[in-house]
Short mmCIF file of C-alpha atoms and ligand atoms in Angstrom, two decimals:
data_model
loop_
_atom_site.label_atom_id
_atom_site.label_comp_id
_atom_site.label_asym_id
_atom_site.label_seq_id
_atom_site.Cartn_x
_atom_site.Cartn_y
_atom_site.Cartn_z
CA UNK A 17 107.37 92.57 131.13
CA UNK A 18 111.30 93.28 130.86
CA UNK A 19 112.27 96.39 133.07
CA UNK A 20 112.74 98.55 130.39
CA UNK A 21 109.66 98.60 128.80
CA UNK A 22 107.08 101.00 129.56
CA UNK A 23 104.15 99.08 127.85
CA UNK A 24 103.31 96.48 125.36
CA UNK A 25 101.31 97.91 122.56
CA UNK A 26 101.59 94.94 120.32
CA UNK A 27 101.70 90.97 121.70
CA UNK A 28 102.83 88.56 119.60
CA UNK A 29 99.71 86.81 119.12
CA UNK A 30 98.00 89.35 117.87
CA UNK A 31 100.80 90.56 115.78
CA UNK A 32 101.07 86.77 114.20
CA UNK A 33 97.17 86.56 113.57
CA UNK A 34 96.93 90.04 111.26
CA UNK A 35 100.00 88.35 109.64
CA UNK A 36 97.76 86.11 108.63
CA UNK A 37 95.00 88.42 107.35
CA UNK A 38 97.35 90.62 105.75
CA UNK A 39 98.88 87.53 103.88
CA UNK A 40 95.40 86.30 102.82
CA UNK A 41 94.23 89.64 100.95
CA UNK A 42 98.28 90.12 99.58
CA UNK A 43 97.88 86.48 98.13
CA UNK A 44 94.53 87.06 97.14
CA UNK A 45 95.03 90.52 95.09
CA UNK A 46 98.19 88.92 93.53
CA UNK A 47 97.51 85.79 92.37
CA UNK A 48 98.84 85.10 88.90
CA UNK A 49 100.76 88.04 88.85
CA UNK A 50 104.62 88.61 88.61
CA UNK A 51 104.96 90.32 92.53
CA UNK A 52 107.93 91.09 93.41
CA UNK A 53 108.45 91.97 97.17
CA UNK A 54 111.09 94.72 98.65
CA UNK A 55 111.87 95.20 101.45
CA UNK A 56 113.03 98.61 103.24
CA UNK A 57 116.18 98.08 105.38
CA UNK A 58 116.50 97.85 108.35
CA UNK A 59 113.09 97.30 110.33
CA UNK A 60 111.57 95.59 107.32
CA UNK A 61 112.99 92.01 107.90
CA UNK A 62 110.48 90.93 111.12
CA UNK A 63 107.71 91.57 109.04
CA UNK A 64 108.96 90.39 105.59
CA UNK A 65 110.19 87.13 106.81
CA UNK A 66 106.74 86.81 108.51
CA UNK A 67 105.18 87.35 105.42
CA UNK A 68 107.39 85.83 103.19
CA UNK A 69 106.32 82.01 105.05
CA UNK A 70 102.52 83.26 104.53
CA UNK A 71 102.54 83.16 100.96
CA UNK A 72 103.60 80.18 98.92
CA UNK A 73 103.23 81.39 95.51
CA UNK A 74 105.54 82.44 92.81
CA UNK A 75 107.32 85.57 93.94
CA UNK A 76 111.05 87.15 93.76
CA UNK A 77 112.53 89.55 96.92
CA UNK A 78 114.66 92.45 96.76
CA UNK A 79 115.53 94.91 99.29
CA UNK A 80 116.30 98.83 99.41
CA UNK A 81 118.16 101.05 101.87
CA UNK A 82 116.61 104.20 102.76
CA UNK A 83 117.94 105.52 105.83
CA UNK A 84 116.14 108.89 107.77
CA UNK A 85 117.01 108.56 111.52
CA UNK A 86 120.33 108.95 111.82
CA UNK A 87 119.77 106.93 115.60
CA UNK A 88 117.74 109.53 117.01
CA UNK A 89 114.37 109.22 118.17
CA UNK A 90 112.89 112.05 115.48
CA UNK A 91 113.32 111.74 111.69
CA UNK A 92 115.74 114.73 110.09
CA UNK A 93 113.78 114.95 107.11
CA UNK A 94 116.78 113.93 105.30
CA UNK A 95 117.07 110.88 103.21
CA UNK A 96 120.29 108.34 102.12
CA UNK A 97 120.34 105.54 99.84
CA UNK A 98 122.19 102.92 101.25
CA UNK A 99 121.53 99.47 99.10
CA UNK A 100 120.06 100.03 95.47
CA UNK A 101 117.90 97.36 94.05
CA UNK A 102 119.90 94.46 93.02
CA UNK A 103 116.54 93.28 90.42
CA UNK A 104 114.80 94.61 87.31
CA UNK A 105 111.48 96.20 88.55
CA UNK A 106 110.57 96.87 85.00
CA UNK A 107 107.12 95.28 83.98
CA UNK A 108 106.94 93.58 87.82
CA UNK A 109 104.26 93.97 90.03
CA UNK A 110 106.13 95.52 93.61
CA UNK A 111 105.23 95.34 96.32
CA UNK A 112 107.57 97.42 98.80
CA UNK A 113 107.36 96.21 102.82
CA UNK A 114 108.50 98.36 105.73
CA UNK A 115 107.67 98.46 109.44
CA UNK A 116 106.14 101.99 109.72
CA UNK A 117 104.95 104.97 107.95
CA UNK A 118 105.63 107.85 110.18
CA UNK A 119 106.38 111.27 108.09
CA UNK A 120 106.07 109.02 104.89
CA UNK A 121 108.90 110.63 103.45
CA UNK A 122 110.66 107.26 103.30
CA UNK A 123 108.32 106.00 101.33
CA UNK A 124 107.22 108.90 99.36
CA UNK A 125 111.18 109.34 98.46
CA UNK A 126 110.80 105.41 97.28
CA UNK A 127 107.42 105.63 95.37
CA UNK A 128 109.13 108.54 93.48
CA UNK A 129 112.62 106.21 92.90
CA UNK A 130 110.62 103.01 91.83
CA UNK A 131 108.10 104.44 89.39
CA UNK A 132 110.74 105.90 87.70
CA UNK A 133 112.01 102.18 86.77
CA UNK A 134 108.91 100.97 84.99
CA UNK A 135 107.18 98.63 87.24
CA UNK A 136 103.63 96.91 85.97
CA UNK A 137 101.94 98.13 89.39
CA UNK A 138 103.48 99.72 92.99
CA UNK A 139 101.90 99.35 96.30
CA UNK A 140 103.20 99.29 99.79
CA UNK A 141 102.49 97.21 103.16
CA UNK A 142 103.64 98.42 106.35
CA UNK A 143 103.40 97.00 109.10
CA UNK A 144 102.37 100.23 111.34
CA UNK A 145 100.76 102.78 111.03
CA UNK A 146 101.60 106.23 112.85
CA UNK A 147 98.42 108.36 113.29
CA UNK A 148 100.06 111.52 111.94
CA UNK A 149 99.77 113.29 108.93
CA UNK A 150 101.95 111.43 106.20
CA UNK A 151 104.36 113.48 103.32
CA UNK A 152 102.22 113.98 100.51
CA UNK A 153 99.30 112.01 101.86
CA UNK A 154 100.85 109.16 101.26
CA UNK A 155 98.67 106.37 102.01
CA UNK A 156 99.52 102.50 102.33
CA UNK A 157 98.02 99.79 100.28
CA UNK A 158 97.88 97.34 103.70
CA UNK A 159 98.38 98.21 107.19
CA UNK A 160 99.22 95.84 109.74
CA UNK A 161 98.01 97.99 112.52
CA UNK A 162 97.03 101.79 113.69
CA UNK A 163 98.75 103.19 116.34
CA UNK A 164 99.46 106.52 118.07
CA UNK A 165 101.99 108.82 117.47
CA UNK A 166 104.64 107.43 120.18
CA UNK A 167 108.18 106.03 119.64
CA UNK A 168 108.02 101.97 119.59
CA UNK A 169 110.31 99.18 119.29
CA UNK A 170 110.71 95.66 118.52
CA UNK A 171 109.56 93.74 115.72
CA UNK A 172 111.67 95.10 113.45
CA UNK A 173 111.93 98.76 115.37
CA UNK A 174 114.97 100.11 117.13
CA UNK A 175 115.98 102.38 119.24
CA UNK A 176 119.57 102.98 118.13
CA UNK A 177 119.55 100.05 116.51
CA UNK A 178 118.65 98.00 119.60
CA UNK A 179 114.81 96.26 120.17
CA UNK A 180 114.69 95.02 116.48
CA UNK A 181 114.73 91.37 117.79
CA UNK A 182 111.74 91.69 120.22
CA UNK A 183 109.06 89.48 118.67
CA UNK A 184 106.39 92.19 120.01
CA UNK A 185 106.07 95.90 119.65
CA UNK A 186 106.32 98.34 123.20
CA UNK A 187 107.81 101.35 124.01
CA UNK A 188 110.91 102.41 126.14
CA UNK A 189 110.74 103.76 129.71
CA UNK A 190 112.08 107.74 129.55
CA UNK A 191 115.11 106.73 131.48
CA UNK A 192 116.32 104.12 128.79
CA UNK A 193 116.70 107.27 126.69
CA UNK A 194 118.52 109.13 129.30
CA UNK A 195 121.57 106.28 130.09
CA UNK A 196 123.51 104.45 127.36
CA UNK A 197 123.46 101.31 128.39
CA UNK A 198 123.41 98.36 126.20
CA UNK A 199 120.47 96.48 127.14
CA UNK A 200 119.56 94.04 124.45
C1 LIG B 319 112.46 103.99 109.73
C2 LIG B 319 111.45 102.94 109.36
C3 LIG B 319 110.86 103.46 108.08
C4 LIG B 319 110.98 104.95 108.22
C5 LIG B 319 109.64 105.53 108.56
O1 LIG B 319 113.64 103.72 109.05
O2 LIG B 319 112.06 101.67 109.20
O3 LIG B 319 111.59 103.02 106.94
O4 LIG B 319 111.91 105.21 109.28
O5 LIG B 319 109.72 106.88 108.85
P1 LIG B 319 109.13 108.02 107.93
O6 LIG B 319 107.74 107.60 107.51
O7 LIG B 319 109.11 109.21 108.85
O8 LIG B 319 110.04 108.21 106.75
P2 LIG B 319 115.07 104.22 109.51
O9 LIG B 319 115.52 105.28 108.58
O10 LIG B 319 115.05 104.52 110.98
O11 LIG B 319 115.99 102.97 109.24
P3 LIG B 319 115.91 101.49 109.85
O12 LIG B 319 114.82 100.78 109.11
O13 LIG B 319 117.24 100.96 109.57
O14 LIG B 319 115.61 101.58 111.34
#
């Protein structure tokens, strides 16, 4: 294990097969329907590019930016839309990806902006999980995996916006957070 982790909570083995569980029921609940798959920038493309290559059907991709962490390790409750949808949700079936519901206000604040545009049906997949109370209850359609409430990268997940490329999912030794060093 690379000297900076602390532990591995997620190999990539395990991570690929529930990729392919998660694509099975997503392919199975939409097909002959019009999905159309967004993605949340940043820690969204692992995942969505894993799933994307798991389901040959008929589908369109769009992505939104919704930014809450501000490089810290804690979200700040406050919320910044940084890419708009480029496609017409109107009469689609969306289905919005991200890499974990923490808070849930990121998704909560993106349930409230998409419904607004008229979509046939709305559901989200993440890819974790946090075992914390979520903003409004809000409550995922698939979930890749459960996990506890502890800061993790890779797959996706940064810690100021480093880790993303790890093909796994771990979290950082304390003194990682205490120097600045560029480490991947
Ligand atoms: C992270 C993550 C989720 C969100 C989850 O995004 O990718 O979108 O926070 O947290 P929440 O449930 O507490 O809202 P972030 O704003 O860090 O941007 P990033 O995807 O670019 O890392």
């Amino acid at each position: 294990m690379r000297d900076d982790l602390d532990e591995i909570l997620l190999n990539e083995t395990e991570i690929q097969r529930r990729l392919n569980e998660l694509a099975g029921e997503i392919q199975r609940d939409y097909a002959g329907r019009d999905l159309m798959l967004v993605g949340v920038l940043t820690g969204s493309v692992m995942f969505i590019a894993d799933l994307l290559r798991r389901l040959p059907m008929p589908l369109r991709l769009d992505y939104i930016g919704v930014s809450s962490y501000h490089g810290a390790t804690r979200s700040t409750g406050e919320l910044i839309v940084t890419k708009a949808l480029k496609l017409d949700v109107r009469g689609r079936d969306v289905l919005v990806v991200d890499d974990i519901l923490d808070t849930g206000l990121t998704l909560a604040k993106i349930r409230e902006m998409i419904q607004k545009l008229g979509p046939r049906s709305l559901k989200f997949a993440v890819f974790l999980e946090k075992d914390v109370p979520h903003q409004d209850n809000f409550q995922a359609d698939y979930v890749g995996f459960h996990i506890p409430n502890k800061f993790v990268v890779g797959y996706g997940l940064d810690y100021q916006e480093r880790y993303r490329n790890l093909p796994y999912v771990g979290t950082l030794k304390p003194s990682v957070y205490e120097s600045d060093r560029p480490v991947l």
